[in-house]
Amino acid sequence: MCQLLGMNCNVPTDIVFSFTGFAHRGGRTDTHHDGWGIAFFEGKGVRHFVDHQAAIASPIAELIKRYPIKSTNVIAHIRKATQGHVALENCHPFVREMWGRYWVFAHNGDLKDFAPALHGPFRPVGTTDSELAFCWLMQSLREEFGDGSSGTAPTLPELHAALGRLVPQVAAHGTFNMMLSDGTALFTHCSTKLCYVVRKYPFVTASLSDEDLSVDFSEVTTPDDRVAIIVTEPLTTNETWTHFAPGELMLFVDGLPQ
Amino acid sequence: MCQLLGMNCNVPTDIVFSFTGFAHRGGRTDTHHDGWGIAFFEGKGVRHFVDHQAAIASPIAELIKRYPIKSTNVIAHIRKATQGHVALENCHPFVREMWGRYWVFAHNGDLKDFAPALHGPFRPVGTTDSELAFCWLMQSLREEFGDGSSGTAPTLPELHAALGRLVPQVAAHGTFNMMLSDGTALFTHCSTKLCYVVRKYPFVTASLSDEDLSVDFSEVTTPDDRVAIIVTEPLTTNETWTHFAPGELMLFVDGLPQ
């Protein structure tokens, strides 16, 4: 099983603190050493980093821990290969463009007998069940809402409703904890394990469970900031994490679950 | 005008030496300070780095100069904004997926009155003429060779011939120096400025023109290695660079022009 980390905020925020704890699970405090990746939306653009080295050994992970890239939507993933060999093209998150927007997707879990017909423009480059599921979701959304030639894209509630119908069709094939973002919001689905915390005023000091590191968020935030962190397993020891129910699809906008 | 750097080799090679000289043009020895980017193919996967900071000031460029990522196809770009504001989504190279492969594209130049109809699945995310041209090229190739549902993709000679018809249609709108790769080969087109060198046995010492740095390639290569470097302006002072003719489309495979 892999691990997922997502962030959704109302103002661009760096993920250095949470990523530092998370990256330690990639080969040090856990056995997820078959690659990792992270994607940051910055406006409509995406910074996408993938590496087939363990996150703990990766110079790119080291850079991200030191370089505070500010973003309102981030998806990160550390991989324990179940399907698909260890190769760059099998590292999550995956990125595609649809309707003039980038879409970023990562998955934790394992799908059995999942072989949907792909007849649209999205094809997997690698060999994971995850990228196949992403391509099928993109294809299905494009079938439902059109090719974008009208210049309009669906609203978030429309997307939420559509994913509410589509995601269970994938999840029926196994474990489908996943994160999906088009840069305006973060969709998250829990099959087995996912939890979240919303950091907002008054901010407190949080202590990582995977490393001896604390940060006083009140020193680095303003009273208006709101940051949702969604992750496979709680990252901190002194915050109250809310666990998703199995089968729950949750949409985060501006740092809040909808 | 922006600057382009491409590498195509027969064995995975790092681009640290050439990138070091090239990156200096992003804000130090030249005025290209409106962002930069680089994409490395690694098997079918792509490492894609973009930054809207000047290459000379970017911590990510610094990482790439120190971290020898080995690749057979690389495209890099430093940007002097002509169309489209300075933003991450306007940084080259751009990446799309088609036929289960990633395609990477970068452009130097300026297109006037270029407004093709986009009715396929490729839409620009940013506001540059370059990304628009890339989307149109992808759309046109997909129209000619199908959506990949047959499981087959065109051969390199077929792609070369198709681009030989398509690229001049874009270039008719202005300056279109460009590089395009699907990870198996590198297509390059010159409107105004592009040159290349093939480094092969017996390797010599090369000296950068933009920085006081030399490397003796004979110490870091084997007799079978072959590396083509394609760039807007010669990077070294003691190698013989071959200049493209205006309007020339050149395909590089395994480190050799075809």
Short mmCIF file of C-alpha atoms in Angstrom, two decimals:
data_model
loop_
_atom_site.label_atom_id
_atom_site.label_comp_id
_atom_site.label_asym_id
_atom_site.label_seq_id
_atom_site.Cartn_x
_atom_site.Cartn_y
_atom_site.Cartn_z
CA MET A 1 0.00 0.00 0.00
CA CYS A 2 1.17 3.46 -0.85
CA GLN A 3 0.61 6.64 1.11
CA LEU A 4 -1.13 9.83 0.04
CA LEU A 5 -0.78 13.43 1.18
CA GLY A 6 -2.95 16.29 -0.02
CA MET A 7 -3.20 19.96 0.86
CA ASN A 8 -5.97 22.42 0.01
CA CYS A 9 -5.87 26.03 1.27
CA ASN A 10 -7.47 29.41 0.81
CA VAL A 11 -4.11 31.18 0.35
CA PRO A 12 -0.91 29.78 -1.19
CA THR A 13 0.88 27.90 1.58
CA ASP A 14 4.06 25.85 1.67
CA ILE A 15 3.87 22.17 2.56
CA VAL A 16 7.42 21.87 3.92
CA PHE A 17 6.38 20.82 7.44
CA SER A 18 3.88 18.16 6.44
CA PHE A 19 6.00 16.89 3.55
CA THR A 20 8.99 16.49 5.87
CA GLY A 21 7.06 14.03 8.04
CA PHE A 22 5.46 12.34 5.06
CA ALA A 23 8.75 11.87 3.17
CA HIS A 24 10.16 9.99 6.15
CA ARG A 25 7.65 7.25 5.46
CA GLY A 26 9.35 6.76 2.09
CA GLY A 27 12.05 4.39 3.31
CA ARG A 28 12.74 5.39 6.93
CA THR A 29 9.73 5.06 9.24
CA ASP A 30 7.85 2.89 6.75
CA THR A 31 8.53 0.61 3.79
CA HIS A 32 7.37 2.82 0.92
CA HIS A 33 10.56 2.96 -1.05
CA ASP A 34 9.51 2.34 -4.66
CA GLY A 35 9.45 5.97 -5.71
CA TRP A 36 7.48 9.04 -4.82
CA GLY A 37 6.07 12.18 -6.38
CA ILE A 38 4.45 15.52 -5.64
CA ALA A 39 2.56 18.07 -7.73
CA PHE A 40 1.96 21.70 -6.75
CA PHE A 41 -0.54 23.91 -8.53
CA GLU A 42 0.65 27.47 -8.91
CA GLY A 43 -2.11 29.42 -10.59
CA LYS A 44 -3.07 27.25 -13.56
CA GLY A 45 0.46 25.86 -13.81
CA VAL A 46 1.77 22.71 -12.17
CA ARG A 47 5.15 21.85 -10.74
CA HIS A 48 5.43 18.10 -10.99
CA PHE A 49 8.26 16.16 -9.35
CA VAL A 50 8.57 12.39 -9.57
CA ASP A 51 11.45 10.16 -8.63
CA HIS A 52 11.82 6.40 -8.60
CA GLN A 53 14.28 6.64 -5.72
CA ALA A 54 12.96 6.31 -2.16
CA ALA A 55 11.77 9.70 -0.92
CA ILE A 56 14.23 9.48 1.94
CA ALA A 57 17.19 9.18 -0.49
CA SER A 58 15.97 11.55 -3.20
CA PRO A 59 17.81 14.83 -3.85
CA ILE A 60 14.56 16.22 -5.28
CA ALA A 61 12.68 15.43 -2.04
CA GLU A 62 15.51 17.16 -0.20
CA LEU A 63 15.04 20.24 -2.40
CA ILE A 64 11.31 20.34 -1.69
CA LYS A 65 11.92 20.15 2.04
CA ARG A 66 14.13 23.22 1.76
CA TYR A 67 12.39 25.24 -0.96
CA PRO A 68 9.03 26.58 0.25
CA ILE A 69 6.91 26.35 -2.89
CA LYS A 70 3.58 28.01 -2.11
CA SER A 71 0.44 26.41 -3.48
CA THR A 72 -3.28 26.15 -2.79
CA ASN A 73 -3.52 22.53 -4.02
CA VAL A 74 -0.87 19.87 -3.57
CA ILE A 75 -0.95 16.09 -4.04
CA ALA A 76 1.95 13.86 -2.94
CA HIS A 77 2.45 10.12 -3.01
CA ILE A 78 5.00 7.61 -1.83
CA ARG A 79 4.90 4.26 -3.52
CA LYS A 80 5.07 0.65 -2.48
CA ALA A 81 4.74 -1.14 -5.81
CA THR A 82 1.82 -3.55 -6.05
CA GLN A 83 1.09 -3.40 -9.79
CA GLY A 84 3.57 -2.02 -12.33
CA HIS A 85 7.34 -2.22 -11.92
CA VAL A 86 9.53 0.45 -10.30
CA ALA A 87 9.96 3.02 -13.07
CA LEU A 88 9.51 6.75 -13.48
CA GLU A 89 6.38 6.38 -15.63
CA ASN A 90 4.70 4.46 -12.79
CA CYS A 91 5.31 7.13 -10.13
CA HIS A 92 2.29 9.11 -8.95
CA PRO A 93 0.92 11.71 -9.16
CA PHE A 94 -0.07 11.56 -12.82
CA VAL A 95 -0.90 14.68 -14.82
CA ARG A 96 -3.20 15.19 -17.81
CA GLU A 97 -4.73 18.25 -19.46
CA MET A 98 -8.48 18.54 -19.99
CA TRP A 99 -10.61 21.62 -20.79
CA GLY A 100 -7.47 23.80 -20.73
CA ARG A 101 -6.64 22.79 -17.16
CA TYR A 102 -4.14 20.38 -15.70
CA TRP A 103 -5.54 17.51 -13.66
CA VAL A 104 -3.43 15.76 -11.05
CA PHE A 105 -4.23 12.32 -9.63
CA ALA A 106 -2.73 9.90 -7.12
CA HIS A 107 -4.02 6.60 -5.79
CA ASN A 108 -3.31 4.27 -2.93
CA GLY A 109 -4.67 0.77 -3.10
CA ASP A 110 -5.00 -2.11 -5.47
CA LEU A 111 -7.63 -2.80 -8.15
CA LYS A 112 -8.51 -6.29 -9.37
CA ASP A 113 -10.06 -7.14 -12.73
CA PHE A 114 -10.26 -3.47 -13.66
CA ALA A 115 -10.04 -3.28 -17.45
CA PRO A 116 -12.29 -0.48 -18.71
CA ALA A 117 -12.44 0.29 -22.45
CA LEU A 118 -10.40 3.39 -23.24
CA HIS A 119 -11.76 4.98 -26.39
CA GLY A 120 -11.06 8.63 -25.55
CA PRO A 121 -7.88 10.67 -25.70
CA PHE A 122 -6.42 9.53 -22.36
CA ARG A 123 -4.10 6.50 -22.38
CA PRO A 124 -1.81 5.21 -19.64
CA VAL A 125 1.91 5.66 -20.28
CA GLY A 126 2.95 3.26 -17.52
CA THR A 127 1.55 -0.06 -16.36
CA THR A 128 -0.27 0.75 -13.10
CA ASP A 129 -3.92 0.14 -12.33
CA SER A 130 -3.86 3.67 -10.90
CA GLU A 131 -3.03 5.50 -14.13
CA LEU A 132 -5.63 3.35 -15.91
CA ALA A 133 -8.26 4.44 -13.36
CA PHE A 134 -7.22 8.08 -13.83
CA CYS A 135 -7.55 7.81 -17.62
CA TRP A 136 -10.98 6.23 -17.27
CA LEU A 137 -12.15 8.97 -14.87
CA MET A 138 -10.93 11.67 -17.27
CA GLN A 139 -12.56 9.95 -20.23
CA SER A 140 -15.84 9.60 -18.32
CA LEU A 141 -15.87 13.25 -17.23
CA ARG A 142 -15.16 14.33 -20.81
CA GLU A 143 -18.00 12.14 -22.06
CA GLU A 144 -20.38 13.67 -19.55
CA PHE A 145 -19.38 17.33 -19.85
CA GLY A 146 -18.07 17.58 -23.41
CA ASP A 147 -14.73 18.33 -25.00
CA GLY A 148 -14.57 21.93 -23.82
CA SER A 149 -15.05 23.36 -27.32
CA SER A 150 -17.99 25.40 -26.00
CA GLY A 151 -15.49 27.15 -23.72
CA THR A 152 -17.36 26.09 -20.60
CA ALA A 153 -16.37 23.55 -18.00
CA PRO A 154 -18.58 21.97 -15.34
CA THR A 155 -18.94 23.61 -11.94
CA LEU A 156 -17.46 22.03 -8.81
CA PRO A 157 -20.87 20.75 -7.62
CA GLU A 158 -21.41 19.18 -11.05
CA LEU A 159 -17.99 17.53 -10.92
CA HIS A 160 -18.60 16.39 -7.35
CA ALA A 161 -21.88 14.76 -8.34
CA ALA A 162 -20.32 13.08 -11.39
CA LEU A 163 -17.39 11.72 -9.37
CA GLY A 164 -19.92 10.51 -6.80
CA ARG A 165 -21.26 8.24 -9.54
CA LEU A 166 -17.95 7.32 -11.20
CA VAL A 167 -15.61 6.70 -8.27
CA PRO A 168 -17.66 3.83 -6.76
CA GLN A 169 -17.45 2.04 -10.12
CA VAL A 170 -13.66 1.98 -9.75
CA ALA A 171 -13.74 1.31 -6.00
CA ALA A 172 -15.87 -1.77 -6.65
CA HIS A 173 -12.68 -3.39 -8.01
CA GLY A 174 -10.68 -3.10 -4.80
CA THR A 175 -9.07 -0.39 -2.69
CA PHE A 176 -9.35 3.10 -4.14
CA ASN A 177 -8.09 5.79 -1.81
CA MET A 178 -7.43 8.65 -4.20
CA MET A 179 -6.85 12.37 -4.65
CA LEU A 180 -7.74 14.42 -7.73
CA SER A 181 -7.35 18.15 -8.35
CA ASP A 182 -7.74 20.58 -11.23
CA GLY A 183 -6.07 23.33 -9.24
CA THR A 184 -9.31 24.91 -8.00
CA ALA A 185 -10.26 22.22 -5.46
CA LEU A 186 -9.24 18.83 -4.13
CA PHE A 187 -11.39 15.71 -4.46
CA THR A 188 -10.53 12.88 -2.08
CA HIS A 189 -11.98 9.40 -1.81
CA CYS A 190 -11.47 6.88 0.96
CA SER A 191 -11.85 3.14 0.55
CA THR A 192 -9.94 2.12 3.64
CA LYS A 193 -7.70 4.80 5.13
CA LEU A 194 -7.73 8.59 4.91
CA CYS A 195 -7.97 11.36 7.50
CA TYR A 196 -7.78 15.13 7.56
CA VAL A 197 -7.21 18.14 9.77
CA VAL A 198 -8.10 21.78 9.10
CA ARG A 199 -5.52 24.21 10.43
CA LYS A 200 -7.02 27.65 11.04
CA TYR A 201 -7.01 30.52 13.51
CA PRO A 202 -6.07 30.24 16.36
CA PHE A 203 -3.11 28.25 15.05
CA VAL A 204 -1.18 26.03 17.44
CA THR A 205 2.14 24.24 17.54
CA ALA A 206 2.07 20.90 15.74
CA SER A 207 4.56 18.07 16.30
CA LEU A 208 5.39 15.53 13.61
CA SER A 209 4.91 11.89 14.51
CA ASP A 210 7.61 10.72 12.05
CA GLU A 211 10.38 13.11 13.05
CA ASP A 212 11.36 15.19 16.02
CA LEU A 213 10.12 18.47 14.55
CA SER A 214 7.51 21.01 15.66
CA VAL A 215 6.26 24.19 14.10
CA ASP A 216 4.28 27.01 15.67
CA PHE A 217 1.85 27.82 12.85
CA SER A 218 0.74 31.02 14.61
CA GLU A 219 4.12 32.50 13.73
CA VAL A 220 3.86 31.78 10.01
CA THR A 221 0.16 32.41 9.31
CA THR A 222 -2.43 35.17 9.35
CA PRO A 223 -5.84 34.88 11.04
CA ASP A 224 -7.49 34.43 7.64
CA ASP A 225 -5.43 31.41 6.57
CA ARG A 226 -7.12 28.05 6.35
CA VAL A 227 -5.26 24.87 5.41
CA ALA A 228 -6.70 21.37 5.06
CA ILE A 229 -4.22 18.50 5.20
CA ILE A 230 -5.49 15.10 4.05
CA VAL A 231 -3.30 12.04 4.54
CA THR A 232 -3.33 8.25 4.78
CA GLU A 233 -2.31 8.28 8.44
CA PRO A 234 -2.13 11.23 10.88
CA LEU A 235 1.10 13.20 10.52
CA THR A 236 1.11 14.88 13.91
CA THR A 237 0.70 13.71 17.47
CA ASN A 238 -1.08 16.73 18.95
CA GLU A 239 -3.80 17.61 16.45
CA THR A 240 -7.23 16.05 16.13
CA TRP A 241 -7.50 14.18 12.85
CA THR A 242 -10.91 13.30 11.44
CA HIS A 243 -11.08 9.88 9.80
CA PHE A 244 -13.02 9.41 6.57
CA ALA A 245 -15.72 6.77 6.46
CA PRO A 246 -15.12 3.97 3.96
CA GLY A 247 -16.67 4.96 0.63
CA GLU A 248 -16.63 8.67 1.49
CA LEU A 249 -15.89 11.14 -1.32
CA MET A 250 -14.96 14.54 0.07
CA LEU A 251 -14.42 17.81 -1.78
CA PHE A 252 -12.11 20.43 -0.24
CA VAL A 253 -12.35 24.06 -1.35
CA ASP A 254 -10.41 26.96 0.18
CA GLY A 255 -9.23 24.76 3.05
CA LEU A 256 -12.64 23.45 4.03
CA PRO A 257 -14.50 20.20 3.42
CA GLN A 258 -17.72 20.97 1.55
CA MET B 1 13.51 35.64 -28.12
CA CYS B 2 13.94 32.61 -25.94
CA GLN B 3 16.67 30.04 -26.09
CA LEU B 4 16.40 26.30 -26.67
CA LEU B 5 18.61 23.40 -25.69
CA GLY B 6 18.04 19.79 -26.74
CA MET B 7 19.96 16.57 -26.25
CA ASN B 8 19.50 13.26 -28.04
CA CYS B 9 21.82 10.29 -27.33
CA ASN B 10 22.19 6.58 -27.86
CA VAL B 11 22.79 5.88 -24.16
CA PRO B 12 21.37 7.77 -21.15
CA THR B 13 23.67 10.72 -20.58
CA ASP B 14 23.58 13.60 -18.12
CA ILE B 15 23.27 17.14 -19.43
CA VAL B 16 24.98 18.85 -16.47
CA PHE B 17 27.83 20.38 -18.52
CA SER B 18 25.69 21.80 -21.32
CA PHE B 19 22.90 22.90 -18.98
CA THR B 20 25.39 24.76 -16.80
CA GLY B 21 26.39 26.97 -19.72
CA PHE B 22 22.85 27.29 -20.99
CA ALA B 23 21.41 28.26 -17.58
CA HIS B 24 23.83 31.17 -17.39
CA ARG B 25 21.99 32.74 -20.30
CA GLY B 26 18.93 32.87 -18.06
CA GLY B 27 19.72 36.15 -16.39
CA ARG B 28 23.53 36.37 -16.32
CA THR B 29 25.17 36.32 -19.75
CA ASP B 30 21.90 37.10 -21.52
CA THR B 31 18.51 38.67 -20.77
CA HIS B 32 16.31 35.57 -20.66
CA HIS B 33 14.96 35.90 -17.17
CA ASP B 34 11.22 35.26 -17.49
CA GLY B 35 11.33 31.64 -16.39
CA TRP B 36 12.82 28.44 -17.66
CA GLY B 37 12.13 24.74 -17.83
CA ILE B 38 13.60 21.37 -18.69
CA ALA B 39 12.15 17.93 -19.36
CA PHE B 40 14.09 14.66 -19.23
CA PHE B 41 12.74 11.42 -20.62
CA GLU B 42 13.63 8.43 -18.51
CA GLY B 43 12.24 5.35 -20.24
CA LYS B 44 8.65 6.30 -20.99
CA GLY B 45 8.50 8.60 -17.97
CA VAL B 46 9.27 12.32 -17.91
CA ARG B 47 10.86 14.49 -15.28
CA HIS B 48 9.51 17.97 -15.90
CA PHE B 49 10.88 21.03 -14.11
CA VAL B 50 9.55 24.52 -14.71
CA ASP B 51 10.16 27.69 -12.77
CA HIS B 52 9.10 31.26 -13.38
CA GLN B 53 12.23 32.54 -11.68
CA ALA B 54 15.29 33.31 -13.81
CA ALA B 55 17.32 30.15 -14.35
CA ILE B 56 20.30 31.82 -12.76
CA ALA B 57 18.37 32.38 -9.50
CA SER B 58 16.36 29.16 -9.42
CA PRO B 59 17.01 26.56 -6.71
CA ILE B 60 15.63 23.94 -9.10
CA ALA B 61 18.15 24.88 -11.80
CA GLU B 62 20.81 24.63 -9.12
CA LEU B 63 19.62 21.12 -8.28
CA ILE B 64 19.78 20.06 -11.93
CA LYS B 65 23.32 21.35 -12.25
CA ARG B 66 24.31 19.13 -9.32
CA TYR B 67 22.13 16.06 -9.84
CA PRO B 68 23.20 14.12 -12.94
CA ILE B 69 19.86 12.88 -14.27
CA LYS B 70 20.63 10.53 -17.17
CA SER B 71 18.38 10.68 -20.19
CA THR B 72 18.41 9.95 -23.92
CA ASN B 73 16.11 12.88 -24.79
CA VAL B 74 16.11 16.26 -23.06
CA ILE B 75 14.49 19.59 -23.99
CA ALA B 76 15.27 22.80 -22.08
CA HIS B 77 14.13 26.37 -22.55
CA ILE B 78 14.84 29.76 -21.04
CA ARG B 79 12.21 32.36 -21.60
CA LYS B 80 12.11 36.00 -22.59
CA ALA B 81 8.38 36.68 -22.57
CA THR B 82 6.99 37.94 -25.89
CA GLN B 83 3.41 36.65 -25.67
CA GLY B 84 1.80 35.50 -22.41
CA HIS B 85 2.67 36.96 -19.01
CA VAL B 86 5.32 35.59 -16.66
CA ALA B 87 3.58 32.66 -14.98
CA LEU B 88 4.29 29.01 -14.36
CA GLU B 89 1.69 27.85 -16.91
CA ASN B 90 3.52 29.81 -19.62
CA CYS B 91 6.91 28.22 -18.98
CA HIS B 92 8.22 25.79 -21.59
CA PRO B 93 8.62 22.90 -22.16
CA PHE B 94 4.98 21.81 -22.31
CA VAL B 95 3.93 18.19 -21.84
CA ARG B 96 0.94 16.26 -23.19
CA GLU B 97 0.11 12.58 -23.48
CA MET B 98 -0.86 11.03 -26.81
CA TRP B 99 -0.99 7.34 -27.86
CA GLY B 100 0.20 6.33 -24.38
CA ARG B 101 3.38 8.40 -24.65
CA TYR B 102 4.37 11.75 -23.25
CA TRP B 103 5.21 14.46 -25.76
CA VAL B 104 7.44 17.38 -24.81
CA PHE B 105 7.61 20.64 -26.75
CA ALA B 106 9.44 23.95 -26.53
CA HIS B 107 9.50 26.92 -28.88
CA ASN B 108 11.58 30.00 -29.45
CA GLY B 109 10.14 32.75 -31.57
CA ASP B 110 6.98 34.69 -32.05
CA LEU B 111 3.87 33.84 -34.08
CA LYS B 112 1.52 36.47 -35.52
CA ASP B 113 -2.13 35.94 -36.43
CA PHE B 114 -1.90 32.28 -35.48
CA ALA B 115 -5.37 31.21 -34.36
CA PRO B 116 -6.04 27.63 -35.48
CA ALA B 117 -9.33 25.95 -34.59
CA LEU B 118 -8.84 23.54 -31.71
CA HIS B 119 -11.52 20.86 -31.85
CA GLY B 120 -9.51 17.95 -30.48
CA PRO B 121 -8.56 17.01 -26.93
CA PHE B 122 -5.54 19.34 -26.63
CA ARG B 123 -6.15 22.82 -25.19
CA PRO B 124 -3.64 25.40 -23.99
CA VAL B 125 -3.57 25.96 -20.22
CA GLY B 126 -1.56 29.18 -20.48
CA THR B 127 -1.68 32.08 -22.90
CA THR B 128 1.36 31.61 -25.15
CA ASP B 129 1.38 31.24 -28.91
CA SER B 130 3.83 28.38 -28.30
CA GLU B 131 1.46 26.15 -26.33
CA LEU B 132 -1.24 26.88 -28.91
CA ALA B 133 1.10 25.70 -31.68
CA PHE B 134 1.92 22.56 -29.69
CA CYS B 135 -1.78 21.76 -29.19
CA TRP B 136 -2.42 22.25 -32.89
CA LEU B 137 0.50 19.98 -33.84
CA MET B 138 -0.76 17.27 -31.47
CA GLN B 139 -4.31 17.61 -32.78
CA SER B 140 -3.08 17.40 -36.38
CA LEU B 141 -0.95 14.30 -35.73
CA ARG B 142 -3.88 12.64 -33.97
CA GLU B 143 -6.15 13.46 -36.91
CA GLU B 144 -3.66 11.95 -39.33
CA PHE B 145 -2.68 8.83 -37.41
CA GLY B 146 -5.76 8.09 -35.29
CA ASP B 147 -6.54 8.06 -31.59
CA GLY B 148 -4.31 5.10 -30.79
CA SER B 149 -7.22 2.75 -30.10
CA SER B 150 -5.79 0.32 -32.64
CA GLY B 151 -2.75 0.04 -30.37
CA THR B 152 -0.41 1.23 -33.10
CA ALA B 153 1.39 4.52 -33.43
CA PRO B 154 3.10 5.96 -36.51
CA THR B 155 6.75 5.19 -37.20
CA LEU B 156 9.42 7.87 -36.94
CA PRO B 157 9.66 8.30 -40.74
CA GLU B 158 5.86 8.72 -40.87
CA LEU B 159 5.98 11.31 -38.08
CA HIS B 160 8.90 13.07 -39.76
CA ALA B 161 6.98 13.31 -43.04
CA ALA B 162 3.83 14.56 -41.28
CA LEU B 163 5.75 17.22 -39.35
CA GLY B 164 7.42 18.20 -42.61
CA ARG B 165 3.95 19.17 -43.84
CA LEU B 166 2.60 20.61 -40.56
CA VAL B 167 5.50 22.65 -39.19
CA PRO B 168 5.76 25.03 -42.19
CA GLN B 169 2.07 25.89 -41.67
CA VAL B 170 2.96 27.20 -38.20
CA ALA B 171 6.26 28.74 -39.30
CA ALA B 172 4.40 30.76 -41.94
CA HIS B 173 3.09 32.87 -39.02
CA GLY B 174 6.50 34.03 -37.80
CA THR B 175 9.52 32.54 -36.10
CA PHE B 176 9.20 28.92 -35.14
CA ASN B 177 12.40 27.42 -33.81
CA MET B 178 11.11 24.39 -31.93
CA MET B 179 11.92 21.04 -30.35
CA LEU B 180 9.53 18.11 -29.96
CA SER B 181 10.14 14.66 -28.50
CA ASP B 182 8.12 11.59 -27.60
CA GLY B 183 11.08 10.07 -25.79
CA THR B 184 12.24 7.94 -28.73
CA ALA B 185 13.68 10.74 -30.88
CA LEU B 186 14.04 14.51 -31.07
CA PHE B 187 12.46 16.63 -33.81
CA THR B 188 13.96 20.09 -34.26
CA HIS B 189 12.94 22.91 -36.57
CA CYS B 190 14.84 26.08 -37.35
CA SER B 191 13.27 29.30 -38.57
CA THR B 192 16.14 31.58 -37.72
CA LYS B 193 18.69 30.16 -35.28
CA LEU B 194 19.63 26.63 -34.30
CA CYS B 195 22.88 24.66 -34.41
CA TYR B 196 24.14 21.28 -33.30
CA VAL B 197 27.19 19.25 -32.50
CA VAL B 198 27.56 15.46 -32.27
CA ARG B 199 29.93 14.36 -29.54
CA LYS B 200 31.35 10.89 -30.23
CA TYR B 201 34.56 8.88 -30.06
CA PRO B 202 37.28 10.14 -29.88
CA PHE B 203 35.86 12.56 -27.31
CA VAL B 204 37.71 15.78 -26.59
CA THR B 205 37.74 18.46 -23.94
CA ALA B 206 35.02 21.05 -24.43
CA SER B 207 35.04 24.55 -22.93
CA LEU B 208 31.86 26.48 -22.19
CA SER B 209 31.53 29.90 -23.76
CA ASP B 210 29.26 31.18 -20.97
CA GLU B 211 31.31 30.08 -17.98
CA ASP B 212 34.89 29.21 -17.24
CA LEU B 213 34.32 25.47 -17.21
CA SER B 214 35.78 22.62 -19.27
CA VAL B 215 35.11 18.91 -19.29
CA ASP B 216 37.15 16.11 -20.81
CA PHE B 217 34.40 13.93 -22.25
CA SER B 218 36.86 11.09 -22.90
CA GLU B 219 36.98 10.55 -19.14
CA VAL B 220 33.21 10.19 -18.71
CA THR B 221 32.22 8.30 -21.86
CA THR B 222 32.73 4.97 -23.60
CA PRO B 223 33.72 4.62 -27.28
CA ASP B 224 30.15 3.67 -28.18
CA ASP B 225 28.52 6.82 -26.76
CA ARG B 226 27.04 9.34 -29.14
CA VAL B 227 25.45 12.58 -27.99
CA ALA B 228 23.83 15.26 -30.14
CA ILE B 229 23.44 18.69 -28.55
CA ILE B 230 21.13 21.13 -30.34
CA VAL B 231 20.99 24.73 -29.16
CA THR B 232 20.06 28.27 -30.22
CA GLU B 233 23.66 29.46 -30.08
CA PRO B 234 26.88 27.43 -29.73
CA LEU B 235 27.61 26.52 -26.11
CA THR B 236 31.31 25.82 -26.46
CA THR B 237 34.26 27.66 -27.96
CA ASN B 238 36.32 24.72 -29.19
CA GLU B 239 33.84 22.45 -30.94
CA THR B 240 32.56 22.73 -34.51
CA TRP B 241 28.84 23.56 -34.48
CA THR B 242 26.75 22.98 -37.58
CA HIS B 243 24.15 25.65 -38.23
CA PHE B 244 20.67 24.69 -39.45
CA ALA B 245 19.37 26.24 -42.64
CA PRO B 246 16.24 28.37 -42.19
CA GLY B 247 13.20 26.15 -42.66
CA GLU B 248 15.13 22.98 -41.86
CA LEU B 249 13.37 20.23 -39.90
CA MET B 250 15.84 17.74 -38.49
CA LEU B 251 15.20 14.45 -36.74
CA PHE B 252 17.77 13.14 -34.26
CA VAL B 253 17.80 9.45 -33.31
CA ASP B 254 20.42 7.76 -31.12
CA GLY B 255 22.61 10.85 -31.19
CA LEU B 256 22.64 11.27 -34.97
CA PRO B 257 20.80 13.55 -37.40
CA GLN B 258 18.78 11.36 -39.82
#
